Structure formats: structure tokens, C-alpha cells
Coordinates of C-alpha atoms in Angstrom, one line a residue:
X1 CA -21.1 -8.4 -17.0
X2 CA -19.8 -5.3 -15.2
X3 CA -21.8 -2.1 -15.7
X4 CA -20.8 1.5 -15.1
X5 CA -23.0 2.9 -12.4
X6 CA -25.0 6.0 -13.2
X7 CA -25.8 8.8 -10.7
X8 CA -29.3 7.5 -10.4
X9 CA -28.0 4.0 -9.5
X10 CA -25.8 5.2 -6.7
X11 CA -27.7 3.8 -3.6
X12 CA -28.2 6.2 -0.7
X13 CA -31.0 4.3 1.0
X14 CA -30.7 2.8 4.5
X15 CA -28.0 5.0 6.0
X16 CA -28.8 5.0 9.8
X17 CA -27.5 7.7 12.1
X18 CA -24.4 7.1 14.3
X19 CA -26.4 5.6 17.2
X20 CA -27.9 3.0 14.9
X21 CA -24.7 1.3 13.7
X22 CA -25.1 -2.4 12.9
X23 CA -24.1 -4.8 15.7
X24 CA -21.2 -6.9 14.5
X25 CA -20.5 -9.8 16.9
X26 CA -17.1 -9.3 18.6
X27 CA -16.5 -5.9 17.1
X28 CA -16.9 -2.3 18.3
X29 CA -17.1 0.9 16.3
X30 CA -14.5 3.6 16.7
X31 CA -17.0 6.5 17.0
X32 CA -14.3 8.7 18.5
X33 CA -12.3 8.7 15.3
X34 CA -14.6 9.1 12.2
X35 CA -13.0 9.4 8.8
X36 CA -14.0 12.3 6.5
X37 CA -13.1 12.0 2.8
X38 CA -12.5 14.8 0.4
X39 CA -15.8 14.1 -1.3
X40 CA -17.6 14.8 2.0
X41 CA -18.3 11.2 3.0
X42 CA -18.0 10.3 6.7
X43 CA -17.3 6.7 7.8
X44 CA -16.2 4.9 11.0
X45 CA -13.9 1.8 11.3
X46 CA -14.2 -1.0 13.8
X47 CA -11.9 -3.0 16.0
X48 CA -12.1 -6.5 17.5
X49 CA -13.0 -6.9 21.1
X50 CA -10.4 -8.9 23.1
X51 CA -11.2 -12.4 24.1
X52 CA -14.6 -12.5 22.3
X53 CA -15.7 -14.7 19.5
X54 CA -16.2 -12.4 16.4
X55 CA -17.6 -12.5 13.0
X56 CA -15.2 -13.4 10.2
X57 CA -14.7 -10.0 8.4
X58 CA -12.1 -8.5 6.1
X59 CA -9.9 -7.3 9.1
X60 CA -9.3 -4.3 11.3
X61 CA -9.0 -1.0 9.4
X62 CA -9.9 -2.8 6.2
X63 CA -13.6 -1.9 6.3
X64 CA -15.7 1.1 7.5
X65 CA -19.3 1.9 8.0
X66 CA -20.7 4.8 6.0
X67 CA -22.4 7.4 8.2
X68 CA -23.2 9.9 5.5
X69 CA -22.2 10.8 1.9
X70 CA -22.5 7.5 0.1
X71 CA -23.8 9.0 -3.1
X72 CA -21.0 11.5 -3.1
X73 CA -18.4 8.8 -2.6
X74 CA -19.7 6.8 -5.5
X75 CA -19.9 9.8 -7.8
X76 CA -16.3 10.6 -6.9
X77 CA -14.8 7.1 -7.1
X78 CA -17.3 4.6 -8.5
X79 CA -16.0 2.6 -11.5
X80 CA -18.5 -0.3 -12.0
X81 CA -21.0 -2.5 -10.3
X82 CA -20.0 -6.0 -9.6
X83 CA -22.4 -8.9 -10.4
X84 CA -22.9 -11.1 -7.3
X85 CA -23.9 -14.7 -7.7
X86 CA -27.3 -15.7 -6.4
X87 CA -26.1 -17.9 -3.6
X88 CA -22.9 -18.1 -1.4
X89 CA -22.4 -21.7 -2.5
X90 CA -21.8 -20.5 -6.1
X91 CA -19.3 -17.8 -5.4
X92 CA -16.2 -19.8 -6.0
X93 CA -17.6 -21.5 -9.2
X94 CA -19.3 -18.4 -10.8
X95 CA -17.2 -15.4 -9.7
X96 CA -14.0 -14.6 -11.5
X97 CA -11.6 -12.1 -9.8
X98 CA -12.1 -8.5 -10.7
X99 CA -8.8 -6.5 -11.0
X100 CA -8.7 -2.9 -9.8
X101 CA -5.0 -2.4 -10.8
X102 CA -1.9 -4.4 -11.7
X103 CA 0.7 -3.9 -9.0
X104 CA 3.0 -5.9 -6.7
X105 CA 1.5 -4.1 -3.7
X106 CA 1.0 -6.3 -0.6
X107 CA 2.9 -9.2 -2.2
X108 CA 0.3 -9.9 -4.9
X109 CA 0.3 -9.5 -8.7
X110 CA -2.7 -7.2 -8.7
X111 CA -5.3 -5.6 -6.3
X112 CA -9.0 -6.4 -6.7
X113 CA -11.7 -8.7 -5.4
X114 CA -11.8 -12.5 -5.5
X115 CA -14.5 -14.9 -4.3
X116 CA -13.2 -14.9 -0.7
X117 CA -13.3 -11.1 -0.4
X118 CA -16.6 -11.0 -2.1
X119 CA -18.1 -13.4 0.4
X120 CA -16.7 -11.5 3.4
X121 CA -18.0 -8.2 1.9
X122 CA -21.5 -9.5 1.2
X123 CA -21.7 -11.1 4.7
X124 CA -20.6 -7.8 6.2
X125 CA -23.4 -6.0 4.5
X126 CA -26.0 -8.7 4.9
X127 CA -25.3 -10.5 8.1
X128 CA -26.5 -14.0 8.6
X129 CA -29.0 -15.8 6.4
X130 CA -29.7 -15.5 2.7
X131 CA -28.6 -12.7 0.4
X132 CA -31.2 -10.0 -0.1
X133 CA -30.4 -9.1 -3.7
X134 CA -32.9 -6.3 -3.6
X135 CA -30.8 -4.5 -0.9
X136 CA -27.4 -5.7 -2.1
X137 CA -25.0 -3.7 -4.4
X138 CA -21.3 -4.0 -4.7
X139 CA -19.2 -1.4 -6.5
X140 CA -15.6 -1.3 -7.5
X141 CA -14.0 2.2 -6.9
X142 CA -10.9 3.8 -8.3
X143 CA -9.2 4.4 -4.9
X144 CA -8.6 0.7 -4.0
X145 CA -11.9 0.3 -2.2
X146 CA -15.2 -1.4 -2.7
X147 CA -18.6 0.0 -1.7
X148 CA -21.2 -2.5 -0.6
X149 CA -24.8 -1.8 0.5
X150 CA -27.1 -4.4 2.1
X151 CA -29.5 -5.0 4.8
X152 CA -27.1 -3.7 7.5
X153 CA -26.3 -0.5 5.6
X154 CA -23.4 0.7 3.5
X155 CA -19.7 -0.1 4.0
X156 CA -16.3 0.7 2.4
X157 CA -14.0 -2.3 2.1
X158 CA -10.4 -2.4 1.0
X159 CA -9.6 -4.4 -2.1
X160 CA -7.2 -7.4 -1.6
X161 CA -4.0 -8.6 -3.2
X162 CA -4.6 -11.2 -5.9
X163 CA -2.2 -14.0 -6.3
X164 CA -0.9 -15.1 -9.8
X165 CA -2.4 -18.6 -9.5
X166 CA -5.9 -17.1 -9.1
X167 CA -5.7 -15.0 -12.3
X168 CA -6.3 -16.4 -15.7
X169 CA -5.3 -13.2 -17.5
X170 CA -2.2 -11.2 -18.1
X171 CA -1.8 -7.4 -17.9
X172 CA -3.2 -5.8 -21.1
X173 CA -1.0 -3.3 -23.0
X174 CA -3.0 -0.3 -21.6
X175 CA -1.9 -1.3 -18.0
X176 CA 1.8 -1.2 -18.8
X177 CA 4.1 1.8 -18.5
X178 CA 7.5 2.5 -20.2
X179 CA 10.2 2.9 -17.5
X180 CA 13.6 3.6 -19.0
X181 CA 12.8 1.5 -22.0
X182 CA 11.3 -1.4 -20.1
X183 CA 7.5 -1.9 -20.5
X184 CA 6.2 -2.9 -17.0
X185 CA 2.7 -3.6 -15.7
X186 CA 2.8 -1.4 -12.5
X187 CA 0.0 1.1 -11.6
X188 CA 1.4 2.3 -8.3
X189 CA 3.2 5.6 -8.6
X190 CA 5.7 4.8 -5.8
X191 CA 6.6 1.5 -7.3
X192 CA 7.0 3.2 -10.7
X193 CA 9.4 5.7 -9.1
X194 CA 11.2 2.8 -7.3
X195 CA 11.5 0.9 -10.6
X196 CA 13.2 3.9 -12.2
X197 CA 15.7 4.0 -9.4
X198 CA 16.2 0.2 -9.6
X199 CA 17.0 0.4 -13.3
X200 CA 19.3 3.3 -12.8
X201 CA 21.2 1.5 -10.1
X202 CA 21.8 -1.5 -12.4
X203 CA 22.8 0.8 -15.2
X204 CA 25.4 2.7 -13.0
X205 CA 26.5 0.5 -10.1
X206 CA 25.7 -3.2 -10.7
X207 CA 27.8 -5.7 -12.6
X208 CA 25.0 -7.5 -14.6
X209 CA 23.1 -5.5 -17.2
X210 CA 19.4 -5.6 -17.3
X211 CA 18.4 -6.7 -20.8
X212 CA 14.6 -7.3 -20.7
X213 CA 11.5 -7.3 -18.6
X214 CA 10.1 -10.8 -18.2
X215 CA 6.9 -10.8 -16.2
X216 CA 5.0 -9.9 -13.1
X217 CA 5.0 -12.3 -10.2
X218 CA 3.6 -12.3 -6.7
X219 CA 5.3 -9.4 -4.9
X220 CA 8.0 -8.8 -7.5
X221 CA 8.9 -7.7 -11.0
X222 CA 11.3 -10.1 -12.8
X223 CA 14.0 -8.8 -15.1
X224 CA 16.5 -10.7 -17.2
X225 CA 20.2 -9.9 -17.3
X226 CA 23.1 -10.4 -19.7
X227 CA 24.4 -13.2 -17.5
X228 CA 21.2 -15.2 -17.9
X229 CA 20.3 -14.7 -14.3
X230 CA 17.0 -13.1 -13.4
X231 CA 16.7 -10.2 -11.0
X232 CA 13.7 -9.5 -8.8
X233 CA 12.5 -6.0 -7.9
X234 CA 10.1 -6.2 -5.0
X235 CA 10.0 -4.9 -1.5
X236 CA 13.0 -2.7 -2.1
X237 CA 11.0 -0.4 -4.4
X238 CA 9.3 1.5 -1.6
X239 CA 12.8 2.4 -0.2
X240 CA 14.2 3.3 -3.6
X241 CA 11.1 5.5 -4.3
X242 CA 11.8 7.7 -1.3
X243 CA 15.4 8.5 -2.1
X244 CA 17.0 11.1 -4.4
X245 CA 20.1 10.5 -6.4
X246 CA 21.3 14.1 -6.3
X247 CA 22.2 15.1 -2.8
X248 CA 21.9 18.8 -3.6
X249 CA 18.2 18.4 -4.1
X250 CA 17.9 17.8 -0.3
X251 CA 19.7 21.0 0.7
X252 CA 17.5 23.5 2.6
X253 CA 15.6 23.9 5.9
X254 CA 13.4 21.2 7.4
X255 CA 10.8 22.0 10.1
X256 CA 9.2 19.6 12.6
X257 CA 6.3 20.5 14.9
X258 CA 6.3 18.7 18.3
X259 CA 4.2 19.6 21.3
X260 CA 3.6 23.2 20.1
X261 CA 7.3 23.8 19.3
X262 CA 8.8 24.1 15.8
X263 CA 12.3 22.7 15.4
X264 CA 14.4 23.5 12.3
X265 CA 17.3 21.6 10.8
X266 CA 19.3 22.6 7.8
X267 CA 20.9 20.3 5.2
X268 CA 23.7 22.3 3.6
X269 CA 26.8 21.8 1.5
X270 CA 28.7 20.4 4.6
X271 CA 26.0 17.9 5.7
X272 CA 26.6 14.8 3.6
X273 CA 29.3 12.6 4.9
X274 CA 29.0 10.3 1.9
X275 CA 28.8 10.9 -1.9
X276 CA 27.1 9.0 -4.6
X277 CA 29.1 5.9 -5.4
X278 CA 31.0 5.8 -2.1
X279 CA 31.7 2.3 -0.9
X280 CA 30.5 1.5 2.7
X281 CA 30.2 -1.7 4.7
X282 CA 26.6 -1.9 3.4
X283 CA 27.6 -1.5 -0.2
X284 CA 27.6 1.4 -2.7
X285 CA 25.8 4.6 -1.9
X286 CA 23.1 5.0 -4.5
X287 CA 20.8 7.6 -3.0
X288 CA 19.9 10.0 -0.2
X289 CA 17.0 10.9 2.0
X290 CA 16.2 13.2 4.9
X291 CA 14.3 11.8 7.9
X292 CA 13.2 12.9 11.4
X293 CA 13.1 10.4 14.3
X294 CA 11.4 10.9 17.6
X295 CA 12.0 9.1 20.9
X296 CA 10.5 9.3 24.3
X297 CA 12.7 8.6 27.3
X298 CA 10.4 7.4 30.1
X299 CA 13.1 6.5 32.7
X300 CA 15.3 9.6 32.3
X301 CA 15.1 13.3 32.7
X302 CA 14.8 13.7 28.9
X303 CA 11.2 13.9 28.0
X304 CA 11.9 13.4 24.3
X305 CA 14.7 13.3 21.8
X306 CA 14.1 14.5 18.2
X307 CA 16.8 13.9 15.6
X308 CA 17.2 15.2 12.1
X309 CA 19.1 12.6 10.0
X310 CA 20.7 12.1 6.7
X311 CA 20.0 8.6 5.3
X312 CA 22.3 7.0 2.8
X313 CA 20.8 4.2 0.8
X314 CA 23.3 1.5 -0.3
X315 CA 23.2 -1.3 -2.8
X316 CA 25.2 -4.5 -2.3
X317 CA 25.2 -7.8 -4.2
X318 CA 24.7 -10.9 -2.0
X319 CA 26.6 -14.2 -2.2
X320 CA 25.1 -15.9 -5.3
X321 CA 23.6 -19.0 -3.8
X322 CA 20.5 -19.0 -6.0
X323 CA 19.7 -19.2 -9.7
X324 CA 18.8 -15.5 -9.7
X325 CA 21.0 -12.5 -9.0
X326 CA 20.5 -11.6 -5.3
X327 CA 21.2 -8.2 -3.7
X328 CA 20.2 -6.1 -0.8
X329 CA 19.3 -2.4 -0.3
X330 CA 20.2 -1.1 3.1
X331 CA 20.8 2.3 4.7
X332 CA 23.2 4.2 6.9
X333 CA 22.0 7.1 9.1
X334 CA 24.0 10.3 9.8
X335 CA 22.9 12.7 12.6
X336 CA 22.4 16.3 11.5
X337 CA 20.8 17.9 14.6
X338 CA 19.4 16.7 18.0
X339 CA 16.7 18.4 20.0
X340 CA 15.6 17.5 23.5
X341 CA 13.2 18.7 26.2
X342 CA 11.8 21.5 24.0
X343 CA 15.2 22.8 22.9

């Protein structure tokens, strides 16, 4: 049973100072780069030492040690406490995955904690030997993290992608959002925005018509079309989320700070070399984006080259070799301005 933690339950015990960080075999703490969160919490991450045998932990940049502000972090983000089985040997039999949010982020069907991540998390906080349940607490938070406290102190751990095969549940109605008439289980705002663009593209530029939303699968949303073929919306959604359909929305000045200098580039009525719906070798132009690119030239007299660019996102059906409708989303870049050597 998951229980909502109260303020009095938020553990703040056992937080050593920076020079008393736990010794993790094969890992070193990045004390030179502490992270400070909006709620005031300070934590440090770790990295593996090269050519050394190391503890099996969630992975670099996926966990951090809490230096201070644990109670504040839990008050700001804590959702519920997770019940931990008595022994490691029972984790896979007694622990069911806990879902933080339904999303195709990181090629899963949801984000949360399963038995594998729970074991890594507990071992991180407890070290070798038996679990000290008097010291151990695991909390799910609303910002895609877990908080775990144990004999070694307190840690923040990223939740993990959960695969469809490990879940014996489907997204409840409360976890679904209406996107242009399709009810979709997707919590990530960028993916929601990408799905809006995806549906608009098929409405305006693609030959098959989307007729219904079918289901969530690992790393993709599955739609049905009037041809009977399914369409998958997956990794393209991040790209689609960044673009705008109306090129005039991008007109204006863009500033970029580099080495103490501020460079300005202007997107005006003469900038765009393609219009919405234009056909290119990468397909139909379906959106626009402004980007900056920075390059260092080590073997030349140019110390750096900074470019302001117009990006044109294109949609193109692929040869239909599969049972589903296949397509690609690519981009063309057009140079607006170039700055070099502090110019």
C-alpha cells in the first residue's frame, strides 16, 4: 500500500557534510559541480573511475547524494512512500512496478520504478549486507525522481522507463488528454505538443487520414488510418514539438552570448527561403525553427564560428515495405548570419 508522506515523516536524519560522503566502490563524487534545486536542496552526482571495478548502480548522472535540504525536497516534490519487500530475494516476486507518469519518454510506455531499479536504489542507500528497514525509506516524487534514505545517507535517483511487458495495467482515463479529438495517454508536455503537430501534419499534408487512436506501445503512440494501416508517432515528436507552423511567429531579433560578446541576428520577412507546403528533396515543409550553431576551429586562424540558422522541418512518406505507414521527419538548414573571431 502506497501512503502519502506527511511533513513529519520526511526523513532528514543522517545527512553528513560534504567531506563525509559515502565511499562507493569505483565511483567518485563531483564535488566541484553541486546541483542546487529551486526548493533549496543541494546534491552532488558521481562518475565512474576508469579501469576500476565498480558497484552496480543506476548509472552516471542518474543518481545524486543529498548534501542538504532533504526535507525541503520532499515537501516540494514528494508524492508517496513506496513499500519495500523485507528481503532482496523477494523483490521480483512481491514488488509491482509503480508508475510515475504515462509517456513514451526513453522508449518505454511509462516512467516509474520496477523491481530492478528498486534493488539498485536500495543497494545504493544501504551498501552491502542486509536491508536496515529502520533506516530505509523510498519516496516517489512528482519530478521524475525517487528519494531514498538508508545507512549511507540520502540520495536522489531518476525513475526508469517501464516496458509494456512489465505492466499489467493500462492508462486510466485520468491519465489521458484530448489532442485534436484523439484521447491519448501522454503526460510529457513536449510530446503532447509534438502529437498536436503530428496530427496536424496528417490532416494537411499526408495522404492517409488518421481515424482513431489505438494504444500506447514502447516508445511510440499507435494511430489507425483510413487505409487500415497503423501509423507510429515516436522519436519524431521531440522534433515536431520544437517547430512552429507559422513562419511569422519567428520574426524578430535573436541574441547569443559567447565569450563576453553578444551577437544578434534578425529573422525578418526576407529570411525564409521556403514556405509551408513547399516540396523539397526531404519532403514537404511542415514547420520552422530558429537555431544557433557554434563551432571551434582548432587548426585555423578562426577561433570560432557562430551561425544563426533557419531550420525547415520536412515530412516525407517512405517506401511502404511494412504493414504500417512509414514516414520520416527531416530538416534543411538555411544560414541567416555568421559571426567569427568575436565579430
